[in-house]
Amino acid sequence: MSDRLAKYSELFRKPGPWCVAYVDASAGTVDGLEAADVQPDNVRNALAGLGASEDDLEAVAGAIQPATGEPSPISRYVLVRQGEVVMNELLPGALLGPEQISTDVVPDLLPLLKHHPDGFAYVVAEVSREEGEIRLHRAGRQAAEESRHIQGSDENLKKVPVGGWSQGRYQRHTEEIWRRNADQVVEQIDKVVRENNARLLVLAGDIRARQLVADQLSEASKAILSTVDSHTLAAGSDREKFEDEVNSLVAQQWATEQGQLMDRLAQQEGQANPESATGFGAVVHALQQAQVEVLMFDDGSLTDRTVLALNAEPWLATSEEESLGAEVLGKVPAAAALLRAAALTDARVELVPSPALPDGVEIAALLRWPTGPEVPGAT
């Protein structure tokens, strides 16, 4: 599933009600500050009108604060349950859709996913002959999730050989130090890549150090490696240019993966028993069977749709007859229910624009196993 949804999948099993506030948090102007001053009361009043408890109202109002000192525009997402602030996140950029203030029987994480559409892990490693800086990132997020610094040996690296050392012996000794340092860096890179299922590794730094590291990487790390020809750890290096190159590589990876998904979907069209489903009813049915590997939809096309959220498998239904004995929690927006069902069945989610999907299709899925023949017993 989306890494973002995976992190919060346990929330979807907990009973509501859930209070959501997805609002503009910008406070960079006088008007912005004035609006921010009254926002907590406005959000509180809106939720009170929806029947939120006093404990929830207090928690939400306390979390809705101006993002003073943060660059504008910026948005805020707050999720509250039983008087506890479960999430309070600042999201760079303007609102990606209408402001949302709601009480729901299941948590609606759609605004988070729209700001961080996939959140696949990627690793940026900057190396020199003496050290390495390794950072774990999530696509769509500005700040690094984790950073590791490896300081190797600089024995004799900056010294002139004296006392009878031949130049060749000195060079061999120096190369050995570089290799040992590279070993330490490689060990950490491979570990971060492996533990986080990274889908892109960006390597930059001193050219000789890059070569040593690249040669010693595991096969899994080599398979996702892209190199940036820049000694980024050197004084005076162009950090802005380097970040632009990294962002370009991330965007390329994102586009490549989405293209591959669309190619897979197109290949299933017309198959007798396709490993795909298109259309709302077919995709909901596949989710009910835990059959969906990748769920793809345009949330804007589902704005007016609702489904029933259930407290157990199959997690969602279009009618009470489909609940299979599970308790009906209530009617919820379709996009929120789809995300919840995807998370609870370990499906990956991709938000895609309608033009990327087949003509007339608002939602589609790639499946873990093919759909069966329409007529029972048919071959």
XYZ file of C-alpha atoms in Angstrom:
379
model
C 0.000 0.000 0.000
C 1.025 3.614 0.030
C 3.783 4.009 2.627
C 1.794 6.892 4.012
C -1.309 4.776 4.561
C 0.726 1.864 5.916
C 2.017 4.058 8.727
C -1.487 4.876 9.900
C -3.382 1.714 8.978
C -4.139 0.847 12.610
C -6.185 4.050 12.905
C -8.725 2.601 10.505
C -9.567 -0.212 12.945
C -10.455 2.147 15.803
C -14.032 3.318 16.348
C -14.990 6.955 15.857
C -16.229 9.532 15.824
C -13.259 11.291 14.265
C -12.964 15.052 13.914
C -11.053 16.371 10.896
C -9.882 19.931 10.269
C -8.024 20.552 7.027
C -7.461 24.296 6.813
C -5.179 27.013 5.511
C -2.499 27.660 8.146
C -0.685 30.543 6.432
C 0.125 33.509 8.662
C 2.645 35.434 6.582
C 0.586 38.619 6.142
C -1.491 40.913 8.338
C -4.649 39.464 6.805
C -3.277 35.983 7.379
C -2.606 36.681 11.048
C -6.085 38.141 11.546
C -7.672 35.108 9.905
C -5.495 32.769 11.994
C -6.573 34.470 15.217
C -10.236 33.642 14.653
C -9.688 30.265 12.976
C -9.694 28.119 16.166
C -13.098 29.492 17.171
C -14.459 29.145 13.650
C -13.364 25.507 13.447
C -14.694 24.818 16.939
C -18.090 26.331 16.106
C -18.333 24.377 12.860
C -17.588 21.078 14.638
C -19.995 21.938 17.471
C -22.694 22.319 14.842
C -21.870 18.804 13.646
C -22.325 17.370 17.151
C -18.688 16.935 18.199
C -18.065 16.299 21.897
C -16.710 19.011 24.168
C -13.448 17.110 24.621
C -12.974 16.889 20.858
C -13.811 20.572 20.417
C -11.178 21.574 22.974
C -8.546 19.334 21.376
C -9.152 20.609 17.835
C -9.250 24.273 18.867
C -5.969 23.857 20.742
C -4.315 22.301 17.715
C -5.438 24.958 15.227
C -2.692 27.548 15.611
C -1.042 29.925 13.105
C 2.036 28.470 11.431
C 4.110 31.474 12.449
C 7.576 31.495 10.929
C 6.664 28.929 8.262
C 6.799 29.903 4.582
C 3.398 30.569 3.005
C 1.306 29.042 1.637
C 0.981 26.212 4.122
C -1.897 23.967 5.188
C -2.752 22.146 8.401
C -4.368 18.746 8.920
C -5.715 17.851 12.357
C -7.302 14.530 13.326
C -8.896 14.127 16.769
C -10.541 11.164 18.519
C -11.864 10.926 22.096
C -10.363 14.271 23.025
C -6.890 13.295 21.787
C -5.017 14.941 18.916
C -4.008 11.903 16.867
C -2.431 13.937 14.060
C -1.475 17.572 13.681
C 0.575 18.113 10.538
C 1.718 21.160 8.640
C 1.615 20.467 4.914
C 3.690 22.677 2.589
C 1.625 24.433 -0.070
C -1.933 25.656 -0.441
C -4.987 23.505 0.196
C -5.312 20.799 -2.458
C -9.063 20.988 -2.544
C -11.747 22.613 -0.387
C -11.316 23.293 3.301
C -12.609 20.332 5.310
C -14.136 20.470 8.784
C -16.031 17.275 9.517
C -16.986 14.545 11.947
C -16.717 11.044 10.492
C -17.216 7.439 11.576
C -13.851 6.580 9.999
C -10.743 8.779 9.717
C -10.519 10.596 6.387
C -6.832 10.691 5.412
C -7.414 11.842 1.832
C -5.967 15.359 2.400
C -2.738 13.813 3.724
C -2.439 11.475 0.774
C -3.014 14.319 -1.682
C -0.111 16.281 -0.190
C 2.049 13.137 -0.082
C 0.619 11.068 -2.953
C 2.830 8.027 -2.503
C 5.652 8.755 -0.150
C 7.946 6.081 -1.588
C 11.298 5.940 0.158
C 14.459 7.157 -1.501
C 17.993 7.564 -0.214
C 20.466 10.377 -0.877
C 24.113 9.549 -0.138
C 26.875 12.173 -0.336
C 30.367 10.802 0.006
C 33.960 11.926 0.199
C 37.103 9.901 0.789
C 36.856 10.505 4.530
C 33.107 10.561 5.293
C 29.559 9.989 4.131
C 26.184 11.600 4.726
C 23.154 9.321 4.182
C 19.599 10.640 4.294
C 16.301 8.814 4.029
C 13.507 10.767 2.332
C 9.883 10.207 1.389
C 8.766 11.456 -1.995
C 6.662 14.572 -1.607
C 8.140 15.571 1.751
C 10.665 18.359 2.152
C 12.516 17.287 5.285
C 14.592 14.124 5.553
C 13.030 11.376 7.659
C 16.391 10.112 8.901
C 20.035 11.165 8.568
C 23.245 9.242 9.279
C 26.812 10.572 9.254
C 29.733 8.194 8.835
C 33.178 9.511 9.696
C 35.948 7.331 8.338
C 39.687 7.435 8.889
C 41.710 10.306 7.455
C 45.037 8.708 8.395
C 47.757 9.986 6.025
C 45.127 11.315 3.581
C 46.390 14.854 3.849
C 50.043 14.122 4.692
C 53.020 14.187 2.375
C 54.893 10.850 2.489
C 58.190 11.141 4.324
C 60.722 8.900 6.055
C 61.487 6.524 3.244
C 57.966 5.773 2.028
C 57.895 5.261 -1.717
C 55.193 7.111 -3.601
C 53.685 3.805 -4.768
C 53.518 2.370 -1.268
C 51.982 5.571 0.039
C 49.364 5.522 -2.710
C 48.475 1.886 -1.997
C 48.110 2.678 1.689
C 45.900 5.675 0.910
C 43.696 3.633 -1.431
C 43.239 1.038 1.300
C 42.039 3.732 3.717
C 39.575 4.992 1.088
C 38.240 1.481 0.584
C 37.762 0.924 4.319
C 35.919 4.223 4.556
C 33.776 3.275 1.551
C 32.986 -0.077 3.197
C 31.492 1.721 6.199
C 29.401 3.997 4.007
C 28.211 1.130 1.798
C 27.145 -0.917 4.813
C 24.901 1.901 6.000
C 23.495 2.703 2.539
C 22.551 -0.933 1.931
C 20.948 -1.127 5.369
C 18.787 1.985 4.868
C 17.781 0.875 1.357
C 16.878 -2.632 2.554
C 14.999 -1.671 5.728
C 12.890 0.992 4.002
C 12.303 -0.706 0.658
C 13.779 2.352 -1.072
C 12.959 2.723 -4.746
C 15.672 5.258 -5.630
C 19.264 5.764 -4.464
C 21.001 9.025 -5.377
C 24.781 9.048 -4.990
C 26.889 12.228 -5.116
C 30.281 13.425 -3.905
C 33.964 13.089 -4.691
C 34.369 11.138 -7.936
C 36.806 8.538 -6.557
C 34.712 8.013 -3.430
C 31.594 7.624 -5.590
C 33.309 4.953 -7.663
C 34.442 3.009 -4.605
C 30.980 3.141 -3.034
C 29.110 2.305 -6.248
C 31.329 -0.724 -6.888
C 30.673 -2.204 -3.452
C 26.915 -1.657 -3.183
C 24.611 -4.650 -2.932
C 22.811 -5.741 -6.080
C 19.538 -4.371 -4.684
C 21.102 -0.934 -4.143
C 22.787 -0.949 -7.561
C 19.437 -1.682 -9.207
C 17.996 1.649 -8.004
C 21.190 3.753 -8.246
C 21.406 7.155 -9.951
C 24.611 9.213 -9.766
C 24.874 12.996 -9.630
C 28.217 14.329 -10.853
C 28.797 16.814 -8.058
C 31.208 16.918 -5.109
C 28.500 18.118 -2.741
C 30.534 17.776 0.466
C 33.203 20.163 -0.810
C 33.192 23.767 0.377
C 31.371 26.087 -1.998
C 29.343 23.350 -3.714
C 26.073 24.432 -5.331
C 23.474 22.972 -2.972
C 20.507 24.445 -4.816
C 21.570 22.878 -8.098
C 22.108 19.543 -6.358
C 18.640 19.616 -4.748
C 17.109 20.436 -8.125
C 18.831 17.392 -9.636
C 17.602 15.145 -6.821
C 14.042 16.455 -7.202
C 14.237 15.802 -10.935
C 15.316 12.194 -10.339
C 12.463 11.686 -7.849
C 9.961 13.108 -10.339
C 11.325 10.815 -13.055
C 10.975 7.799 -10.756
C 7.421 8.785 -9.919
C 6.513 9.236 -13.601
C 8.162 5.947 -14.562
C 6.253 4.003 -11.914
C 2.913 5.557 -12.829
C 3.602 4.856 -16.506
C 4.321 1.228 -15.696
C 1.036 0.940 -13.804
C -0.922 2.397 -16.720
C 0.851 0.023 -19.113
C -0.121 -2.933 -16.925
C -3.711 -1.730 -16.836
C -3.806 -1.323 -20.621
C -2.388 -4.829 -21.129
C -5.301 -6.324 -19.179
C -7.959 -4.659 -21.323
C -9.812 -7.219 -23.392
C -8.401 -10.234 -21.536
C -10.878 -13.024 -20.790
C -9.974 -13.127 -17.088
C -8.094 -9.886 -16.487
C -5.953 -9.087 -13.476
C -7.656 -5.701 -13.337
C -10.968 -4.084 -12.489
C -12.416 -0.847 -13.857
C -15.450 1.064 -12.701
C -16.712 1.764 -9.205
C -18.719 -1.405 -8.618
C -16.037 -3.754 -9.907
C -13.308 -2.103 -7.834
C -15.400 -2.120 -4.654
C -16.099 -5.830 -5.204
C -12.363 -6.508 -5.622
C -11.551 -4.574 -2.439
C -14.161 -6.636 -0.587
C -12.253 -9.754 -1.671
C -8.869 -8.264 -0.615
C -7.967 -8.800 -4.268
C -6.599 -5.332 -5.033
C -2.851 -4.899 -5.405
C -2.908 -1.290 -6.654
C -5.900 1.037 -6.352
C -5.977 3.993 -8.768
C -8.576 6.744 -8.789
C -9.242 10.432 -9.329
C -10.779 11.668 -6.088
C -12.341 14.640 -7.873
C -14.496 12.284 -9.908
C -15.841 10.610 -6.756
C -16.886 13.755 -4.898
C -20.608 12.948 -4.917
C -20.273 9.227 -4.190
C -20.766 7.637 -0.774
C -20.487 4.051 0.480
C -21.100 2.201 3.736
C -18.149 1.786 6.093
C -18.101 -1.495 8.053
C -16.408 -2.415 11.331
C -14.889 -5.639 9.922
C -14.294 -7.443 6.642
C -15.211 -6.640 3.920
C -14.737 -3.093 5.371
C -16.997 -1.325 2.834
C -20.223 -1.989 0.965
C -22.516 -0.285 -1.500
C -25.592 -1.714 0.275
C -26.398 -3.374 3.604
C -26.867 -6.674 1.791
C -23.126 -6.676 1.035
C -22.082 -6.247 4.679
C -21.774 -10.029 5.261
C -22.736 -9.653 8.903
C -20.318 -6.802 9.694
C -21.697 -3.789 11.547
C -22.516 -0.800 9.362
C -20.737 2.206 10.884
C -22.361 4.714 8.578
C -22.362 6.304 5.163
C -19.064 8.000 4.309
C -17.454 9.738 1.311
C -16.328 7.137 -1.203
C -12.696 8.282 -1.360
C -12.265 7.985 2.426
C -13.815 4.505 2.438
C -11.664 3.359 -0.474
C -8.466 4.493 1.250
C -9.506 2.726 4.434
C -10.300 -0.534 2.638
C -7.018 -0.334 0.731
C -5.026 0.151 3.928
C -6.793 -2.711 5.706
C -6.181 -5.106 2.798
C -2.567 -4.044 2.202
C -3.230 -2.448 -1.197
C -1.141 0.329 -2.696
C -2.943 3.570 -3.586
C -2.190 5.910 -6.461
C -4.128 9.137 -6.958
C -4.181 9.769 -10.689
C -5.891 12.349 -12.908
C -8.846 11.087 -14.945
C -7.050 11.542 -18.299
C -4.474 8.956 -17.194
C -7.171 6.291 -16.823
C -9.019 4.611 -19.709
C -11.758 6.686 -21.339
C -14.798 7.083 -19.122
C -13.140 5.360 -16.145
C -12.932 7.175 -12.802
C -11.431 4.322 -10.792
C -9.429 1.188 -11.581
C -7.389 -1.479 -9.848
C -4.641 -3.964 -10.618
C -5.417 -7.263 -8.957
C -3.463 -9.933 -7.117
C -5.218 -12.692 -9.036
C -7.414 -12.644 -12.135
C -11.151 -12.229 -12.117
C -12.997 -15.455 -12.740
C -15.158 -16.297 -15.743
C -18.503 -14.516 -15.835
C -20.391 -17.816 -16.125
C -19.639 -20.287 -13.289
C -17.874 -23.339 -14.634
C -16.960 -21.653 -17.922
C -13.394 -22.070 -19.204
